[in-house]
Coordinates of N, CA, C and O in Angstrom, one line a residue:
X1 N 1.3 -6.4 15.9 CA 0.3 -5.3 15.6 C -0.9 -6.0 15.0 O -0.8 -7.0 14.3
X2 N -2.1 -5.3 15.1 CA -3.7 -6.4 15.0 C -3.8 -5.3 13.4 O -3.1 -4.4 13.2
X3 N -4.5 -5.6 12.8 CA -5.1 -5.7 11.3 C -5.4 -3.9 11.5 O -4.8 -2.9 11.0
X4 N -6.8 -3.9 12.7 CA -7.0 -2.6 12.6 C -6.3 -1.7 12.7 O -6.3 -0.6 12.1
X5 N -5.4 -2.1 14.0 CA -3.8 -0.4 14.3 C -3.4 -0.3 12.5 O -3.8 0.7 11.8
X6 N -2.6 -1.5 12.0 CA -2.6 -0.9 10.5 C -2.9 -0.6 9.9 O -2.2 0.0 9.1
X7 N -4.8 -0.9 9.7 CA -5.6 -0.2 8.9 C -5.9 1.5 9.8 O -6.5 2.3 9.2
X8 N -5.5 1.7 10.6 CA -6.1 3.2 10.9 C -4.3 3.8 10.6 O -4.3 4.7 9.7
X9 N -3.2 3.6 11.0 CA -2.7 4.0 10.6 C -2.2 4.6 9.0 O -1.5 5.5 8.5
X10 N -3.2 3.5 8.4 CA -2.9 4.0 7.1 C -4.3 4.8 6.8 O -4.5 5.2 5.7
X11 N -5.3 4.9 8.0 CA -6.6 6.2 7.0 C -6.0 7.3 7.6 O -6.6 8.3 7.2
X12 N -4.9 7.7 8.5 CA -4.1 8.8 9.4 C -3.2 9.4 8.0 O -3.1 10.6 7.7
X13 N -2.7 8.3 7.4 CA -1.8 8.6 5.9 C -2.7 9.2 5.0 O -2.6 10.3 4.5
X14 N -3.6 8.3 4.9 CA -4.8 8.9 3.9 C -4.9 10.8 4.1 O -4.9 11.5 3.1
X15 N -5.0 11.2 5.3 CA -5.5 12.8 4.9 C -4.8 13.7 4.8 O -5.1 14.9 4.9
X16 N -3.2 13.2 4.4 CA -2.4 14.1 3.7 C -2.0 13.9 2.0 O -1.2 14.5 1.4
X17 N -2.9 12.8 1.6 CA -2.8 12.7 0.6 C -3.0 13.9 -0.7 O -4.0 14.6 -0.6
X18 N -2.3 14.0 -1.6 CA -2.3 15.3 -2.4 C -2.9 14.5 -4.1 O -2.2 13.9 -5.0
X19 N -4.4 14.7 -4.1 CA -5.0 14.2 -4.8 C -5.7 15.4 -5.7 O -6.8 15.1 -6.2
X20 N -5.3 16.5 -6.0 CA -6.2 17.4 -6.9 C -7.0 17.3 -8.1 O -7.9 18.0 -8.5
X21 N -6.4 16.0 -8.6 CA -6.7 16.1 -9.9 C -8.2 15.1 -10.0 O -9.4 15.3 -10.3
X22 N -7.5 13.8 -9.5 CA -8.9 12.8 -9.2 C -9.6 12.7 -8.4 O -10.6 12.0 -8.5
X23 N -9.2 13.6 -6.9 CA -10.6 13.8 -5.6 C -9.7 12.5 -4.7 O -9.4 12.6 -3.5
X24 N -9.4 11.4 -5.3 CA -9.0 10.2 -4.9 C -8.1 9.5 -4.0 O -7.2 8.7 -4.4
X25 N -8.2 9.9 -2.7 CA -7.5 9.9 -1.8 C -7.1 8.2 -1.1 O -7.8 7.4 -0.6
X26 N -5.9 8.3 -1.4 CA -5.4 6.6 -0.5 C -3.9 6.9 0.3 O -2.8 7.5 0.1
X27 N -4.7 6.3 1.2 CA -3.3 5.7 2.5 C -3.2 4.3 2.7 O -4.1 3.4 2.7
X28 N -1.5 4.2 2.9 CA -1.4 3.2 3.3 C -0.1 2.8 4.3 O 1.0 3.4 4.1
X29 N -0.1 2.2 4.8 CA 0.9 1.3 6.1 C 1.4 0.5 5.7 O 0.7 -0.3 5.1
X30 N 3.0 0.1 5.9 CA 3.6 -1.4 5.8 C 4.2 -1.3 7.4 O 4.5 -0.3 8.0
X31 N 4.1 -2.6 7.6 CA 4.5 -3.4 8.5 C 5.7 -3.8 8.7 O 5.8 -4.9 8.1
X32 N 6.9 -3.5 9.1 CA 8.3 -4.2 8.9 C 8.3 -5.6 9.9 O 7.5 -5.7 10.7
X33 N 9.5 -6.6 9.7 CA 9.0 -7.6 10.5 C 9.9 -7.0 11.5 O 9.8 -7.7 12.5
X34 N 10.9 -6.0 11.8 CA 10.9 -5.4 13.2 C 10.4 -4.8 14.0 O 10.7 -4.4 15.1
X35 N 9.2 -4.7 13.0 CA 7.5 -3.9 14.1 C 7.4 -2.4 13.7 O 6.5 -1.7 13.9
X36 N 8.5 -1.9 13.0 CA 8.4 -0.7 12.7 C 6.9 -0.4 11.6 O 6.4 -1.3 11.0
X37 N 6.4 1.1 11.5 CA 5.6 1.2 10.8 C 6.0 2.6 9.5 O 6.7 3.6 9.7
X38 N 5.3 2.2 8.1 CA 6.1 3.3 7.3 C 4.5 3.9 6.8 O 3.4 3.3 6.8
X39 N 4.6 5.0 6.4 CA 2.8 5.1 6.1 C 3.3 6.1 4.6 O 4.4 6.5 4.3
X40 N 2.3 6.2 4.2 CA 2.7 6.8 2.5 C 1.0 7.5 2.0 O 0.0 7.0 2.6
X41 N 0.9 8.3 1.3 CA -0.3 8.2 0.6 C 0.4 9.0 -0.7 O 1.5 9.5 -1.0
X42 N -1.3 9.0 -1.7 CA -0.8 8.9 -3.2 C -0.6 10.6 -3.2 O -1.0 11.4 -2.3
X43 N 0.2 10.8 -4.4 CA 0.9 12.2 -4.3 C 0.4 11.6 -6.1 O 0.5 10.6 -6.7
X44 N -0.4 13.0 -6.5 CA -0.5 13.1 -8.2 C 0.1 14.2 -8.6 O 0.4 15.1 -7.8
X45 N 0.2 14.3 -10.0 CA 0.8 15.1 -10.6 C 0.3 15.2 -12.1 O 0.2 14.2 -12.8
X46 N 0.0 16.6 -12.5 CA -0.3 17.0 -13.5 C -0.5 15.6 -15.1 O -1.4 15.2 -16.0
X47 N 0.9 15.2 -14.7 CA 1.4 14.5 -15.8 C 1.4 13.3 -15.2 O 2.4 12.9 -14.6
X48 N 0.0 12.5 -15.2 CA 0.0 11.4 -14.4 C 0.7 10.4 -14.3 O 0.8 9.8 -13.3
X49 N 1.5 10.1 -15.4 CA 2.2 8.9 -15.4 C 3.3 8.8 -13.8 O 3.6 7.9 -13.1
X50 N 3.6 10.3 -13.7 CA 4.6 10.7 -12.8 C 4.0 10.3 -10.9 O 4.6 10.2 -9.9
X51 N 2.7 10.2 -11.4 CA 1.9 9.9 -10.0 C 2.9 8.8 -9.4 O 3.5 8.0 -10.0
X52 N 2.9 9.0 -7.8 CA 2.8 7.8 -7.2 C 1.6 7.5 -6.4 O 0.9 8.4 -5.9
X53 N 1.2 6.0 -6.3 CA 0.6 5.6 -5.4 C 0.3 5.5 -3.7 O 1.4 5.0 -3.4
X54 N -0.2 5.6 -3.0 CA 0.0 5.7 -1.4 C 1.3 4.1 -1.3 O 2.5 4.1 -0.9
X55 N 0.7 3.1 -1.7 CA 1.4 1.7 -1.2 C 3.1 1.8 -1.5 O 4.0 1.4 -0.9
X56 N 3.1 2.5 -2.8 CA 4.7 2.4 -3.3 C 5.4 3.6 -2.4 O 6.6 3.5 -2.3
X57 N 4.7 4.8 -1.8 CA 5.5 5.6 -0.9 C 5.5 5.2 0.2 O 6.1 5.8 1.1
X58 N 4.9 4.3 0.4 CA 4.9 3.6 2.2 C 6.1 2.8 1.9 O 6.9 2.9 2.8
X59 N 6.4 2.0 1.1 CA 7.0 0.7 0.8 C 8.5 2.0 0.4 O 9.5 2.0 1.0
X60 N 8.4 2.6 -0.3 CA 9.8 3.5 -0.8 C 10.3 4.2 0.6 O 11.5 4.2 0.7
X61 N 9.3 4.9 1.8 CA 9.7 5.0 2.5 C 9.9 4.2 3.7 O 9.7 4.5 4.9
X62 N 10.3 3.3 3.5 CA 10.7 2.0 4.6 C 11.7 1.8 4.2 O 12.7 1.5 4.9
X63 N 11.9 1.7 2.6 CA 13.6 0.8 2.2 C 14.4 2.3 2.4 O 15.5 2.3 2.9
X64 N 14.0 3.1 2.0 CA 14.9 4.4 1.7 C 15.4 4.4 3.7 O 16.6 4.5 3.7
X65 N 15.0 4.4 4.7 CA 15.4 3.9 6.1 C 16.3 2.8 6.1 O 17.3 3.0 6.8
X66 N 16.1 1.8 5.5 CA 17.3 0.9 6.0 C 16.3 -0.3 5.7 O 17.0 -1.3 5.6
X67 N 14.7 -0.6 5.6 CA 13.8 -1.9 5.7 C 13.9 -2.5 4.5 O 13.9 -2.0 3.4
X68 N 13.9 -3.5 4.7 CA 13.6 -4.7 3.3 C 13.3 -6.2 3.3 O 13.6 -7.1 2.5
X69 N 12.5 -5.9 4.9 CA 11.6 -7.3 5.2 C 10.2 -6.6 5.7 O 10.2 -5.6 6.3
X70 N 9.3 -7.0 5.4 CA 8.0 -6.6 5.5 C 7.2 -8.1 5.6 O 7.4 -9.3 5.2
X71 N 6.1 -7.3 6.6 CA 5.4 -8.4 7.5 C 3.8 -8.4 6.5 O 3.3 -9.5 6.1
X72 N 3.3 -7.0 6.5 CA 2.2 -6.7 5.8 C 1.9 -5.5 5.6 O 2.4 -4.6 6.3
X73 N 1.0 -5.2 4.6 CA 0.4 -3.9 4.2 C -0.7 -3.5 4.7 O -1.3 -4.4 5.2
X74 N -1.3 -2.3 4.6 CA -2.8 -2.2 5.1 C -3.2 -1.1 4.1 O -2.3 -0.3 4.2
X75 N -4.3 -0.7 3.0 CA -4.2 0.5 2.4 C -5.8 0.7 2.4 O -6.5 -0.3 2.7
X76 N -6.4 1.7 2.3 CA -7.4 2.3 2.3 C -8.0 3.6 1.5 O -7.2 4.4 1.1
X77 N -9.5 3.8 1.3 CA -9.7 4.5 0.3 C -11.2 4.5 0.6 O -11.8 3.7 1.2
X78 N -11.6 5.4 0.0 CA -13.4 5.8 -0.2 C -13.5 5.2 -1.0 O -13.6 5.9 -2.0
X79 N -13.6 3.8 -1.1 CA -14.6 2.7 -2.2 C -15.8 2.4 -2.2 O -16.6 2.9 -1.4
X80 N -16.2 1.5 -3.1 CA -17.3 1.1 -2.5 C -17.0 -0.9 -1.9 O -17.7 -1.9 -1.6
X81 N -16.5 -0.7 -1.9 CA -15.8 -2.3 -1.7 C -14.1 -1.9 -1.2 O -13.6 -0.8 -1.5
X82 N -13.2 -3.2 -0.1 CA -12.2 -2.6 0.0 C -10.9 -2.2 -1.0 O -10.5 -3.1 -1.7
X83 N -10.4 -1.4 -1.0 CA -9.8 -1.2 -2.0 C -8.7 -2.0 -2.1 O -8.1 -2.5 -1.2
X84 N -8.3 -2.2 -3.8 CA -7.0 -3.1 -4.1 C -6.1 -2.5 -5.0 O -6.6 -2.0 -6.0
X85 N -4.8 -2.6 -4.7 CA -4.1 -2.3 -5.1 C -3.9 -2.2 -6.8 O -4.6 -2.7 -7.6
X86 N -2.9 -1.5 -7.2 CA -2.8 -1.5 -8.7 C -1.8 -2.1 -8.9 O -1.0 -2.4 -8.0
X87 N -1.7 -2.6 -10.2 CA -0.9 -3.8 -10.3 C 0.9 -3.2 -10.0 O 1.9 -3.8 -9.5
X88 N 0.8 -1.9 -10.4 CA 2.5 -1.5 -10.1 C 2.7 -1.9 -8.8 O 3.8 -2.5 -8.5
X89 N 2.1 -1.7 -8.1 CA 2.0 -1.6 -6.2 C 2.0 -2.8 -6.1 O 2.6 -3.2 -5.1
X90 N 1.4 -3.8 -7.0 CA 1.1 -4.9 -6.5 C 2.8 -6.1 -7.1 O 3.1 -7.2 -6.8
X91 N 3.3 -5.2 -8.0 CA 4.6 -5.2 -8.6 C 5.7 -5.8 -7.4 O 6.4 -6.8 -7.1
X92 N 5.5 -4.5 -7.0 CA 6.7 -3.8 -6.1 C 6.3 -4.6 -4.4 O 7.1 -4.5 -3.5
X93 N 5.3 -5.2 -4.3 CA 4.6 -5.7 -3.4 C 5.5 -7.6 -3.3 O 5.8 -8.4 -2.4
X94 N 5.6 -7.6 -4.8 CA 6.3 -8.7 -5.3 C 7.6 -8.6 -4.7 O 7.9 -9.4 -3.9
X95 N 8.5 -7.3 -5.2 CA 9.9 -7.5 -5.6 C 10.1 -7.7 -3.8 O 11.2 -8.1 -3.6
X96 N 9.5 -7.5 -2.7 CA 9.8 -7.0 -1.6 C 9.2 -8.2 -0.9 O 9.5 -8.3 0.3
X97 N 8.4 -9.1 -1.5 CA 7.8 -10.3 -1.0 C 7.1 -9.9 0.3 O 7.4 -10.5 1.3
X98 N 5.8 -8.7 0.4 CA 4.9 -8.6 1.2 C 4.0 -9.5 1.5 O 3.4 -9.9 0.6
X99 N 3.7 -10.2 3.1 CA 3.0 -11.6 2.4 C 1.8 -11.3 2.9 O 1.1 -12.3 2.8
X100 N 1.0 -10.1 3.5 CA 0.0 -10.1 3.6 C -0.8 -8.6 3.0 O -0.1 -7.6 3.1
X101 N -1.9 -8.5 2.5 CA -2.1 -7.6 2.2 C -3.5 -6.9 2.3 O -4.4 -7.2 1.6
X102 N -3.6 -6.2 3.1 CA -4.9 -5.9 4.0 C -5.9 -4.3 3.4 O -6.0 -3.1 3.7
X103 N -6.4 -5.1 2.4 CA -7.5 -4.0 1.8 C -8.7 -3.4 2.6 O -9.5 -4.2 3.1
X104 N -8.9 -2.2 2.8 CA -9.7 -1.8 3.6 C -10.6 -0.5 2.8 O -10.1 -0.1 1.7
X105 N -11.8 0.0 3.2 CA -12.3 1.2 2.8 C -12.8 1.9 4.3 O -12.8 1.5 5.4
X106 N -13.3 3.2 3.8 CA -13.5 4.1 5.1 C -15.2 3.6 5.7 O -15.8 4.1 6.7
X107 N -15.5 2.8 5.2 CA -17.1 2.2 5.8 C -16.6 1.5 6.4 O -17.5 1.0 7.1
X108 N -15.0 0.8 6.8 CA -15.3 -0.5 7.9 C -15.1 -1.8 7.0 O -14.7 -2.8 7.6
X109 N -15.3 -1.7 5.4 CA -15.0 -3.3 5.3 C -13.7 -3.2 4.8 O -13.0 -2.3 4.5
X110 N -13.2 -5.0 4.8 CA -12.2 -5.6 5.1 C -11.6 -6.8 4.4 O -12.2 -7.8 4.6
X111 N -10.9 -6.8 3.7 CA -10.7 -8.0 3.2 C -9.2 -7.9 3.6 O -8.6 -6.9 4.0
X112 N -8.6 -9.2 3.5 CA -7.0 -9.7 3.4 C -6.7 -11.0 2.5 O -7.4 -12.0 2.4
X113 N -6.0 -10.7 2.1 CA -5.2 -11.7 1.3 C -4.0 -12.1 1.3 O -3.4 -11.1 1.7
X114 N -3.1 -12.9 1.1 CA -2.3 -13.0 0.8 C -1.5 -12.9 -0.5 O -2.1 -13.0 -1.6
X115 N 0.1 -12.6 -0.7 CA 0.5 -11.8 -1.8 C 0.2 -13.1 -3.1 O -0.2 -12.6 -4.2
X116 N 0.2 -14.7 -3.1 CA -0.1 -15.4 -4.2 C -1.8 -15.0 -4.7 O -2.3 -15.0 -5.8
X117 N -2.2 -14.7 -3.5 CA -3.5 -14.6 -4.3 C -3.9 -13.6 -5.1 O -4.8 -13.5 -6.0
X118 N -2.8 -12.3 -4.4 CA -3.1 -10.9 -5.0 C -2.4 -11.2 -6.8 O -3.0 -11.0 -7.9
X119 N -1.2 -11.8 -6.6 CA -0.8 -11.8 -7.7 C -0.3 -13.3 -8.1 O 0.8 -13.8 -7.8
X120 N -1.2 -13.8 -8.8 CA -0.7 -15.4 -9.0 C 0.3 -15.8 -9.8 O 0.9 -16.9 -9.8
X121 N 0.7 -14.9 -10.7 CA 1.5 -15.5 -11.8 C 2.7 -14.3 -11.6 O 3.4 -14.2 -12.6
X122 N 2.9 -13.6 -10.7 CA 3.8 -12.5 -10.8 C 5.5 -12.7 -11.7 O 6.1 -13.8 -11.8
X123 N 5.9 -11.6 -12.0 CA 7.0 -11.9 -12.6 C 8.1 -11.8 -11.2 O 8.0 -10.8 -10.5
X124 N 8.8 -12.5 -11.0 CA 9.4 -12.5 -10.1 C 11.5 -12.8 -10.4 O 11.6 -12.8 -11.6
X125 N 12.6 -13.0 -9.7 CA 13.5 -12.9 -9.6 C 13.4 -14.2 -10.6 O 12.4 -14.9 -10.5
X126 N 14.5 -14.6 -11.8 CA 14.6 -15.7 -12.0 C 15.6 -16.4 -11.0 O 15.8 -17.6 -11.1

């Protein structure tokens, strides 16, 4: 699958996103390495802490199936630059060893990275 199918699949995630409180709408796509695709966006709640993110419901709905190899992510957002992840996402991005991570916004731009660069010093499995 090419960068863009993942990046539109996840602006498709984007417009069910349930964002009342901040306007702030994100989707996002993981990639399994059996080609499967899981899509997620952010769901908020009154009591923000309780929020989830688009990336962590894409990634929660892939392992809650049966996945727990992943190829890459693709997530998206009305930025002004492509959007990056927050560090929980970028957490959980760890525990699941995502190795690619494909920031995008609704203008078209693009960036990717890979997961050491997203998080260099991550806490990881001892």
């Amino acid at each position: 699958m090419e960068d863009k199918d993942l990046i539109a699949a996840a602006k498709k995630y984007r417009e069910n996103a349930y964002a009342p409180y901040s306007k702030f709408k994100v989707g996002a796509a993981v990639l399994t390495k059996k080609g499967n695709v899981y899509g997620g966006c952010n769901i908020e709640n009154s009591s923000f802490p309780v929020t989830n993110c688009a990336e962590r419901t894409a990634i929660f709905k892939a392992v809650s199936e049966g996945e727990q190899a992943f190829a890459a992510i693709a997530l998206i957002a009305d930025t002004p630059g492509p959007c990056s992840p927050c560090g929980a996402c970028r957490q959980v991005m760890v525990e699941f060893k995502i190795p690619r991570i494909i920031m995008a916004n609704m203008k078209g731009d693009v960036k990717v990275v890979t997961l050491e660069e997203i998080m260099p010093y991550a806490f990881t499995e001892f």
